[in-house]
PDB file of C-alpha atoms in Angstrom:
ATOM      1  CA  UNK R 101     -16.866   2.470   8.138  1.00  0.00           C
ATOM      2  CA  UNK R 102     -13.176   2.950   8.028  1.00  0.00           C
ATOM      3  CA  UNK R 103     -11.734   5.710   6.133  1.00  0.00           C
ATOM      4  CA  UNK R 104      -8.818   7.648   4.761  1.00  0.00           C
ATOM      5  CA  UNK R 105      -9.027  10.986   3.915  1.00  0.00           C
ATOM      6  CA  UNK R 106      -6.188  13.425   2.121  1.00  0.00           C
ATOM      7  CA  UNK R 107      -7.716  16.455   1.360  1.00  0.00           C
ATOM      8  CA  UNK R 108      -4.848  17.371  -0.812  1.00  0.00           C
ATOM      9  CA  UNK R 109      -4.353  16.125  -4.354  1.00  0.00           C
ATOM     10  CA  UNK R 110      -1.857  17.710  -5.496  1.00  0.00           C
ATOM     11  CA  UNK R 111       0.490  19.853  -3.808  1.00  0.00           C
ATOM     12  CA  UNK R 112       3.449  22.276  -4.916  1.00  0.00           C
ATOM     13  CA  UNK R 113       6.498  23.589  -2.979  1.00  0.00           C
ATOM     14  CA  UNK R 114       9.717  25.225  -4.234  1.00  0.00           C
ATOM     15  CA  UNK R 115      12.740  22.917  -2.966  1.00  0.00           C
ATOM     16  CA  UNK R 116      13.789  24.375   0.124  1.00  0.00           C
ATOM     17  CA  UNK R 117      10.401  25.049   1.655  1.00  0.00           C
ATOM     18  CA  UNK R 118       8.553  23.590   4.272  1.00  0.00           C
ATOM     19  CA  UNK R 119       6.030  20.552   3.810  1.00  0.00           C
ATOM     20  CA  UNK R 120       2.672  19.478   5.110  1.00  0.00           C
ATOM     21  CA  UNK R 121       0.896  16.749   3.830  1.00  0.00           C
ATOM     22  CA  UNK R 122      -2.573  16.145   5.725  1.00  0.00           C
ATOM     23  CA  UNK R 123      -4.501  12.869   6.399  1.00  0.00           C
ATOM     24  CA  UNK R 124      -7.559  12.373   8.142  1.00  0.00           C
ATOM     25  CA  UNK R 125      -8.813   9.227   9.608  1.00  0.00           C
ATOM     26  CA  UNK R 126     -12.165   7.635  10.501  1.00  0.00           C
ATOM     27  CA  UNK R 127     -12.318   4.859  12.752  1.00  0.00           C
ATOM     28  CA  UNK R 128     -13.459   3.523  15.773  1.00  0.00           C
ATOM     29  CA  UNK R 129     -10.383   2.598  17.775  1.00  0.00           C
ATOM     30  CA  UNK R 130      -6.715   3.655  17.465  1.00  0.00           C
ATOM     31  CA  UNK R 131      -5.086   2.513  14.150  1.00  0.00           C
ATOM     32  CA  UNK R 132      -2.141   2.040  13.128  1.00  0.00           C
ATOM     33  CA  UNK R 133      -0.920   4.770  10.930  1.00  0.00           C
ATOM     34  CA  UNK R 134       1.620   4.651   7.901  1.00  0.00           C
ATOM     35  CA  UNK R 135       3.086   7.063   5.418  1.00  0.00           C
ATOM     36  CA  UNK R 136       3.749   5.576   2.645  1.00  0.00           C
ATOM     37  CA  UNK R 137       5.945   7.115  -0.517  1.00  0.00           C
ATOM     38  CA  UNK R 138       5.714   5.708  -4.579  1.00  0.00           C
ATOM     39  CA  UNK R 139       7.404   6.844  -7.152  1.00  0.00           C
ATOM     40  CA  UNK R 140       6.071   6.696 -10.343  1.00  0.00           C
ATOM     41  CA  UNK R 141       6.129   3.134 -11.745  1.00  0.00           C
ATOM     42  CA  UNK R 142       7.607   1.921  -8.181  1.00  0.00           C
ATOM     43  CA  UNK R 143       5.913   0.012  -5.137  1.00  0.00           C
ATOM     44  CA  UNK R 144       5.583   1.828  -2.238  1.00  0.00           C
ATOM     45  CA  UNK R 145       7.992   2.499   0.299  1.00  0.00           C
ATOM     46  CA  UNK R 146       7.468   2.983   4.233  1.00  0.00           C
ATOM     47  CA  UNK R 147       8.427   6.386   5.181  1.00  0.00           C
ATOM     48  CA  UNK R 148       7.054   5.912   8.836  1.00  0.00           C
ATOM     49  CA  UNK R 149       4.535   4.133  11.198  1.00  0.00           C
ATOM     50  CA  UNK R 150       2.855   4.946  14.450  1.00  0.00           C
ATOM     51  CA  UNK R 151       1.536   2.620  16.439  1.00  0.00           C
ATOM     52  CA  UNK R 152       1.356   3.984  20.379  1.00  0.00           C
ATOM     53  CA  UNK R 153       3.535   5.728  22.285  1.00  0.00           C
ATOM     54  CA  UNK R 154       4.926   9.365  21.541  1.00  0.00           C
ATOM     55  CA  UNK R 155       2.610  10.797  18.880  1.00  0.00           C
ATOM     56  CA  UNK R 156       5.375  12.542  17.416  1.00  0.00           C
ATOM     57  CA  UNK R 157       6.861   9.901  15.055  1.00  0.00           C
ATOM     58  CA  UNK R 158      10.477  10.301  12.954  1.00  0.00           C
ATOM     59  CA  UNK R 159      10.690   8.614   9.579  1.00  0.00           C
ATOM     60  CA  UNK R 160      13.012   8.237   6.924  1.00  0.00           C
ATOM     61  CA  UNK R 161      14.421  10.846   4.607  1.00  0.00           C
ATOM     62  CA  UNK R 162      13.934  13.823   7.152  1.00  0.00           C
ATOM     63  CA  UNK R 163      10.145  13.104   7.204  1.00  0.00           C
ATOM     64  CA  UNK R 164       8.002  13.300  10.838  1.00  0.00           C
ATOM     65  CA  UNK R 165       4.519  12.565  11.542  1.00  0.00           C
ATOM     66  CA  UNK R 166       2.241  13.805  14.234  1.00  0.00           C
ATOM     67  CA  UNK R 167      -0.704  11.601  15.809  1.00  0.00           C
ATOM     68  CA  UNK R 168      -3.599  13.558  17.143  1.00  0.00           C
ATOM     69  CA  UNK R 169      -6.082  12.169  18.624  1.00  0.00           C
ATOM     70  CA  UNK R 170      -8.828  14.263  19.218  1.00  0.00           C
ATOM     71  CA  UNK R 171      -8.454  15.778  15.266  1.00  0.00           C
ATOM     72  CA  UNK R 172      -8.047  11.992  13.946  1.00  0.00           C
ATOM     73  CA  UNK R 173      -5.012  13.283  12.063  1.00  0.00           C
ATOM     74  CA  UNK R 174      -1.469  11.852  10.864  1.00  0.00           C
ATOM     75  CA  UNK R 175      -0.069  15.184   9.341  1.00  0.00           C
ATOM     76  CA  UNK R 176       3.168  14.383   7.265  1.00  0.00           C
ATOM     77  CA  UNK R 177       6.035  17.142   7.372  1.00  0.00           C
ATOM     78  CA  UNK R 178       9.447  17.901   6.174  1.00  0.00           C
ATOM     79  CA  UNK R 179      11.316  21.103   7.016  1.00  0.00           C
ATOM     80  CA  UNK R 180      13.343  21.391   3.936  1.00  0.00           C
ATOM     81  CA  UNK R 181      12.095  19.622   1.050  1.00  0.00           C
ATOM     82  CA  UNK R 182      14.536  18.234  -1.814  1.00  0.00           C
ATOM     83  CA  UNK R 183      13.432  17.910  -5.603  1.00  0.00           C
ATOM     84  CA  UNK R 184      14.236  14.471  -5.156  1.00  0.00           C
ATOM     85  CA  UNK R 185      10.764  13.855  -2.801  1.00  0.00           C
ATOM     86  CA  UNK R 186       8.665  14.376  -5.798  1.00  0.00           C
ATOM     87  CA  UNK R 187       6.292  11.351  -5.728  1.00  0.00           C
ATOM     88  CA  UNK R 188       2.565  10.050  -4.917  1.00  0.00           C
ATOM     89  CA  UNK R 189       2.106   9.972  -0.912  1.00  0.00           C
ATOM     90  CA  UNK R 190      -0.416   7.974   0.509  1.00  0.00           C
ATOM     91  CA  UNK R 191      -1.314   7.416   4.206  1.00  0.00           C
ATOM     92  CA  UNK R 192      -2.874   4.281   5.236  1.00  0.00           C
ATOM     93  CA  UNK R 193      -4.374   2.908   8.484  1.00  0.00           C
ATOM     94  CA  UNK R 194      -3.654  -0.617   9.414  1.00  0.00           C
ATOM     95  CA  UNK R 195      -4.753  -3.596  11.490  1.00  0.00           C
ATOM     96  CA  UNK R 196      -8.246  -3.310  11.137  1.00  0.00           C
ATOM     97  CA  UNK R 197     -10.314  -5.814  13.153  1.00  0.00           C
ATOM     98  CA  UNK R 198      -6.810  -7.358  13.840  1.00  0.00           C
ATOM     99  CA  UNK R 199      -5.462  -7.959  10.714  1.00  0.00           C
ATOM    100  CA  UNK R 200      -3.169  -6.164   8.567  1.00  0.00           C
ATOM    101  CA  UNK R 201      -5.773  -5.409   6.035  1.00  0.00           C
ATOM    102  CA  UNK R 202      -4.641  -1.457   5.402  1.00  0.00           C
ATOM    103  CA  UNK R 203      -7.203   1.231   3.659  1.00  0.00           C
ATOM    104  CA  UNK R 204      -5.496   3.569   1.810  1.00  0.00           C
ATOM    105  CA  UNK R 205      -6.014   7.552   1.273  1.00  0.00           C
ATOM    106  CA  UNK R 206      -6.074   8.705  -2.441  1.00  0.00           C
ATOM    107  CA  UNK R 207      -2.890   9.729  -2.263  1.00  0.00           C
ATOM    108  CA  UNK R 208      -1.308  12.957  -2.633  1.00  0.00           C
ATOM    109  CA  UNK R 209       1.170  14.448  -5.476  1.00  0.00           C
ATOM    110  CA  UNK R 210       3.950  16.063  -4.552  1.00  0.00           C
ATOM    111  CA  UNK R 211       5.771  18.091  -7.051  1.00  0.00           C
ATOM    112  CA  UNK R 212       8.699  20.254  -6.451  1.00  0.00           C
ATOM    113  CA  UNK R 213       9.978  23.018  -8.284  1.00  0.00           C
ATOM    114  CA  UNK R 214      13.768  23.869  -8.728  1.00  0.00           C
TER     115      UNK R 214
ATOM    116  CA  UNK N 690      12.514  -4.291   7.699  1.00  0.00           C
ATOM    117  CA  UNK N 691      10.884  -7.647   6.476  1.00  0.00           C
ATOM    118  CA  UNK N 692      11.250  -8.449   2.382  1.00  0.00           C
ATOM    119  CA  UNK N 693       8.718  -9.401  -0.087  1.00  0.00           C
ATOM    120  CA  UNK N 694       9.609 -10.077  -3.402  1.00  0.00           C
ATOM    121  CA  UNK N 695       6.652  -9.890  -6.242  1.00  0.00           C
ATOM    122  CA  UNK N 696       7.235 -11.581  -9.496  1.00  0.00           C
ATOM    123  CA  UNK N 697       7.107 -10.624 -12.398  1.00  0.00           C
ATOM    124  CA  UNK N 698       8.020  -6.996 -11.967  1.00  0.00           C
ATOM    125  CA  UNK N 699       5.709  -6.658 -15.486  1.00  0.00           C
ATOM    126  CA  UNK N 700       4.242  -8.999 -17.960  1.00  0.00           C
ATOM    127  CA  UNK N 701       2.314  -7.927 -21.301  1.00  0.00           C
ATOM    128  CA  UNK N 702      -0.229 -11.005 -22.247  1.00  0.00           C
ATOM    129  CA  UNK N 703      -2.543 -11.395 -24.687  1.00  0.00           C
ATOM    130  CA  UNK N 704      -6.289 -10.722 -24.382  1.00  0.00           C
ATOM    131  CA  UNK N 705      -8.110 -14.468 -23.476  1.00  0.00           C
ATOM    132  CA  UNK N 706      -4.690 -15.831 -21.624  1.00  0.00           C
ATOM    133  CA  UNK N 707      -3.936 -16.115 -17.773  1.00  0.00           C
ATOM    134  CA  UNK N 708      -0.849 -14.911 -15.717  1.00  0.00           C
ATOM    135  CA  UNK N 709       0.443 -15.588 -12.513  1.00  0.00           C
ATOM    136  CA  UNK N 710       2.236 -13.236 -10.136  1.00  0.00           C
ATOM    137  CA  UNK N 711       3.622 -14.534  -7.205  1.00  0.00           C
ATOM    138  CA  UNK N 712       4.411 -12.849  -4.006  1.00  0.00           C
ATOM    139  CA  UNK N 713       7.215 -14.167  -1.773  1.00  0.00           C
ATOM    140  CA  UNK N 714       8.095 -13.450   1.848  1.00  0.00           C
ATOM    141  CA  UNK N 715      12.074 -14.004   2.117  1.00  0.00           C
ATOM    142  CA  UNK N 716      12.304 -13.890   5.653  1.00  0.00           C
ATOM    143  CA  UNK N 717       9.409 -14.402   7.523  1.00  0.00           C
ATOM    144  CA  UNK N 718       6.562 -16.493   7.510  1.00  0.00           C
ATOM    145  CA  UNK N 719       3.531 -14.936   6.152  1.00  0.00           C
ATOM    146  CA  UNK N 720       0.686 -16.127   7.517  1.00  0.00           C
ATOM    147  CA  UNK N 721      -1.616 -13.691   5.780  1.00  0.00           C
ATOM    148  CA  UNK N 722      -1.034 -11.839   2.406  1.00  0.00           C
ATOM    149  CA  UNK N 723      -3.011  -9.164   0.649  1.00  0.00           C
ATOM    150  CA  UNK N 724      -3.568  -8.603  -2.597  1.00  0.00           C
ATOM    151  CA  UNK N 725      -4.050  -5.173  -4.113  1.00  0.00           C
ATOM    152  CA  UNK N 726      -4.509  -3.144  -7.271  1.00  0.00           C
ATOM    153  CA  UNK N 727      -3.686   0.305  -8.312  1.00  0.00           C
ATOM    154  CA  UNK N 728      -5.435   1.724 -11.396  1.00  0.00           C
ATOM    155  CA  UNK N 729      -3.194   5.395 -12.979  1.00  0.00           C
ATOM    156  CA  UNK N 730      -2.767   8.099 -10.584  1.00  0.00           C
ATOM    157  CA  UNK N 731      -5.264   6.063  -8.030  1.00  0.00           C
ATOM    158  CA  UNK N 732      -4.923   4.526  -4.698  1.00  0.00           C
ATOM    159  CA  UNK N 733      -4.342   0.911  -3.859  1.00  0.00           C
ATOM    160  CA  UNK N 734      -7.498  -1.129  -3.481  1.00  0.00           C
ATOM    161  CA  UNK N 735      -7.341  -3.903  -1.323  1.00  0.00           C
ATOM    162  CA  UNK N 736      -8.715  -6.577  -3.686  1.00  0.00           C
ATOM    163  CA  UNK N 737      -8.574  -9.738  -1.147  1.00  0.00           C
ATOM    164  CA  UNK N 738      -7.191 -11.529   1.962  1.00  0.00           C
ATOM    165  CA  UNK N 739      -5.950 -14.627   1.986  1.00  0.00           C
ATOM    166  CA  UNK N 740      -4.281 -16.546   4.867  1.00  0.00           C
ATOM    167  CA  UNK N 741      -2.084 -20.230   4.114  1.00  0.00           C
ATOM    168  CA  UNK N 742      -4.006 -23.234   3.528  1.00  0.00           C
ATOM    169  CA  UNK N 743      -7.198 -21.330   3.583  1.00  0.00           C
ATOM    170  CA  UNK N 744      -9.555 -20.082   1.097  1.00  0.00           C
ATOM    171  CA  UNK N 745      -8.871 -15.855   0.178  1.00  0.00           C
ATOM    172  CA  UNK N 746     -11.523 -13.657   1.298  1.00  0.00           C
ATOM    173  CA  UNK N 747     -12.335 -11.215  -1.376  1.00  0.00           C
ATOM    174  CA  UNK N 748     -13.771  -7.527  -0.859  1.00  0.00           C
ATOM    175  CA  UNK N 749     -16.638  -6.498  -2.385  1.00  0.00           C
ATOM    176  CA  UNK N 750     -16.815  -6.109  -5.999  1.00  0.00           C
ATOM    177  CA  UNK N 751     -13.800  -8.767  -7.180  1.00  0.00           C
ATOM    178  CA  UNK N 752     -14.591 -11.393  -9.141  1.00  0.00           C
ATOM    179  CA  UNK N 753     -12.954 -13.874  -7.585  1.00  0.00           C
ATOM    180  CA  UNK N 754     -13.764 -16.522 -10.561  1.00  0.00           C
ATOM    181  CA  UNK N 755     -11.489 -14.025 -12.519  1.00  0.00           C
ATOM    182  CA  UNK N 756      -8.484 -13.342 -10.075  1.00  0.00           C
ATOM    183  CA  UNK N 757      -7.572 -16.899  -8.382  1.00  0.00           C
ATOM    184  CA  UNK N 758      -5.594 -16.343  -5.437  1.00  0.00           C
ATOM    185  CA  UNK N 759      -3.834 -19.344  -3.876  1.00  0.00           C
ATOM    186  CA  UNK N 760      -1.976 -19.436  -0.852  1.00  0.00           C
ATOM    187  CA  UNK N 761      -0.405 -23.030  -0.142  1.00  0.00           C
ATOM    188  CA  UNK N 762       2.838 -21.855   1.769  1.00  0.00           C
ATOM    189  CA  UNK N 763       3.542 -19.557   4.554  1.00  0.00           C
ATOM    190  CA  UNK N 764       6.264 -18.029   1.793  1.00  0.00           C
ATOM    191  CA  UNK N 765       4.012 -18.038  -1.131  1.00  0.00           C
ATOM    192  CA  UNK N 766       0.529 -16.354  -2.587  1.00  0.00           C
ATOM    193  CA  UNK N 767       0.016 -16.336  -6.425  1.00  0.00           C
ATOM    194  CA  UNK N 768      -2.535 -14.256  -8.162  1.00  0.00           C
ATOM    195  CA  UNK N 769      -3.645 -15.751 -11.458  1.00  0.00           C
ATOM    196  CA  UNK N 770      -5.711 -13.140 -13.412  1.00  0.00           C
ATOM    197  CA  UNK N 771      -8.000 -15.789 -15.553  1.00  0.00           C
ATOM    198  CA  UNK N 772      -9.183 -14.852 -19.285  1.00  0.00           C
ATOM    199  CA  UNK N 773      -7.265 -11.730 -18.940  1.00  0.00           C
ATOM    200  CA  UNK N 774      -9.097  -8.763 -20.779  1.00  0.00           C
ATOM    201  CA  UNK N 775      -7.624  -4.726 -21.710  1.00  0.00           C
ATOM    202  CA  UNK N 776      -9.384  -3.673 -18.216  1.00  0.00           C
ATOM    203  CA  UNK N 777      -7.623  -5.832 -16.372  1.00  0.00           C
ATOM    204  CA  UNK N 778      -4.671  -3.635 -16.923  1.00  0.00           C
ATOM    205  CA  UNK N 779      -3.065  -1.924 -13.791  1.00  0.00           C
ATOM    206  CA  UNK N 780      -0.581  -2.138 -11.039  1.00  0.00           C
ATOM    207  CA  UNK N 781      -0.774  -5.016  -8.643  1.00  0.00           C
ATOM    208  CA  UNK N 782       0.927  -5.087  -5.380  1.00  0.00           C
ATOM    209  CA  UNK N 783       0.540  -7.793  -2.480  1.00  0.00           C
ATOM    210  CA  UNK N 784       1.542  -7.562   0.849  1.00  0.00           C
ATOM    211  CA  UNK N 785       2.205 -10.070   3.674  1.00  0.00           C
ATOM    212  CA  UNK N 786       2.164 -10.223   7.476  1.00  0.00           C
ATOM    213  CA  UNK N 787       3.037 -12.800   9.699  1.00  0.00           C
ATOM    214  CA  UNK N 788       0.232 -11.422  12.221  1.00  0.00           C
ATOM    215  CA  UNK N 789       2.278 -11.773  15.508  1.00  0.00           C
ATOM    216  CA  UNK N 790       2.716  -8.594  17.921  1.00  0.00           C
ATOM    217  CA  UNK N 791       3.213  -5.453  17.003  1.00  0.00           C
ATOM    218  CA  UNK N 792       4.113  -5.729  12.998  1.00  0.00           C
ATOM    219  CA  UNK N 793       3.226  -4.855  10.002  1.00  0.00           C
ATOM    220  CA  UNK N 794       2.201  -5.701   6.243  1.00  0.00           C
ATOM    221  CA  UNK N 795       5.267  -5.582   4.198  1.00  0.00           C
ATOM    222  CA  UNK N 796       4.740  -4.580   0.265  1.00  0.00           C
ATOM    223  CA  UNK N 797       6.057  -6.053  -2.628  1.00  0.00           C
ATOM    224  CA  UNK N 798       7.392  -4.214  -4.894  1.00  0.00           C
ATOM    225  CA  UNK N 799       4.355  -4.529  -7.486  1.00  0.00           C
ATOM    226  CA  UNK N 800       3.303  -6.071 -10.671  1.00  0.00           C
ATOM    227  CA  UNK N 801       2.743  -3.802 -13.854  1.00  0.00           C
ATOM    228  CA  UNK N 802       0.202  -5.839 -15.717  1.00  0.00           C
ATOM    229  CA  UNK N 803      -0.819  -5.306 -19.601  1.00  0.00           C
ATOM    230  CA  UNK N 804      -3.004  -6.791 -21.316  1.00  0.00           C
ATOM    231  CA  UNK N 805      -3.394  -6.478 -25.020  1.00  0.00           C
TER     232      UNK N 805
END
């Protein structure tokens, strides 16, 4: 069965530091990967997307994602992270048995300290 | 990117009534839209599929007596949550695709649903 897997719950970085936020995937074929960002109360907002091609993928707001394969991995990272990225991350896979029907991760926390 | 507007943004009802939340694509044609809900501090669960002029598919476990989805325009999917009750409470979000090459689903912006 397809699944998304973020190990991480909650995670906590001083503004300024470095960012990894991991997901793990399970299925069959290649997906097609999304970060997705949601601040509290909000919907959610694309932060990036791979879908083939280089497997090193740049998204908005300084954020990059890296596709391996042979790990089933879509690690999120930011060099320098701002207070203002504090919010719920969740990776999804998409088009599932050709459709657009995503599976979600559990999402991660993010909170950043001044 | 692709817009989809969800409406209402929130809506407090009373226990025993129904509401509607529709889900617009402004500028594309959605031939598929997916309906989702997000309990506190959870993930989004993908609650059912529906694609225009057909009946939604739901996922295991929704009652789909209790959350009509209708889907009569390539533009337009409602979600009526029937008899609503306190546990139907939560955040729902739809998203819609128009299924052709290489895109994507494209979220609305959600629906903060209370019941009391």
């Amino acid at each position: 069965a397809q699944s998304v897997t973020q190990p991480d719950i909650h995670i906590t970085v001083s503004e300024g530091a470095s960012l990894e936020l991991r997901c793990n995937y399970s299925y069959g074929a290649t997906p097609y990967l999304f970060w997705y960002v949601q601040s509290p109360g909000q919907g959610l907002q694309l932060l990036l997307k791979y879908f083939s091609g280089d497997t090193l993928v740049q998204g908005i707001k300084g954020f990059e994602a890296e596709f391996k394969r042979s790990q089933s991995s879509f690690n999120l990272r930011k060099p320098s992270v701002h207070w203002s990225d504090a919010a719920e991350y969740f990776c999804a896979v998409g088009r599932l048995s050709g459709t657009y029907k995503y599976i979600f991760g559990t999402g991660t926390r993010l909170k950043v300290l001044a | 990117g692709a817009v989809v507007s969800q409406h209402p943004s929130w809506v407090i009802c009373k226990s025993g009534t129904s509401v509607k939340i529709e889900c617009r694509s402004l500028d594309f044609q959605a031939t598929t839209m997916f309906w989702y809900r997000q309990f506190p501090k959870q993930s989004l669960m993908l609650m059912a599929t529906s694609n225009e002029g057909s009946k939604a598919t739901y996922e295991q476990g929704v009652e789909k007596d209790k959350f009509l989805i209708n889907h009569a325009s390539l533009t337009l999917s409602t979600l009526t949550v029937t008899s609503a009750h306190p546990e139907d409470s939560s955040f729902y979000i739809c998203s819609a695709s128009d299924q052709r090459g290489n895109t994507e689903a494209f979220f609305g912006q959600g629906t903060r649903l209370t019941v009391v």
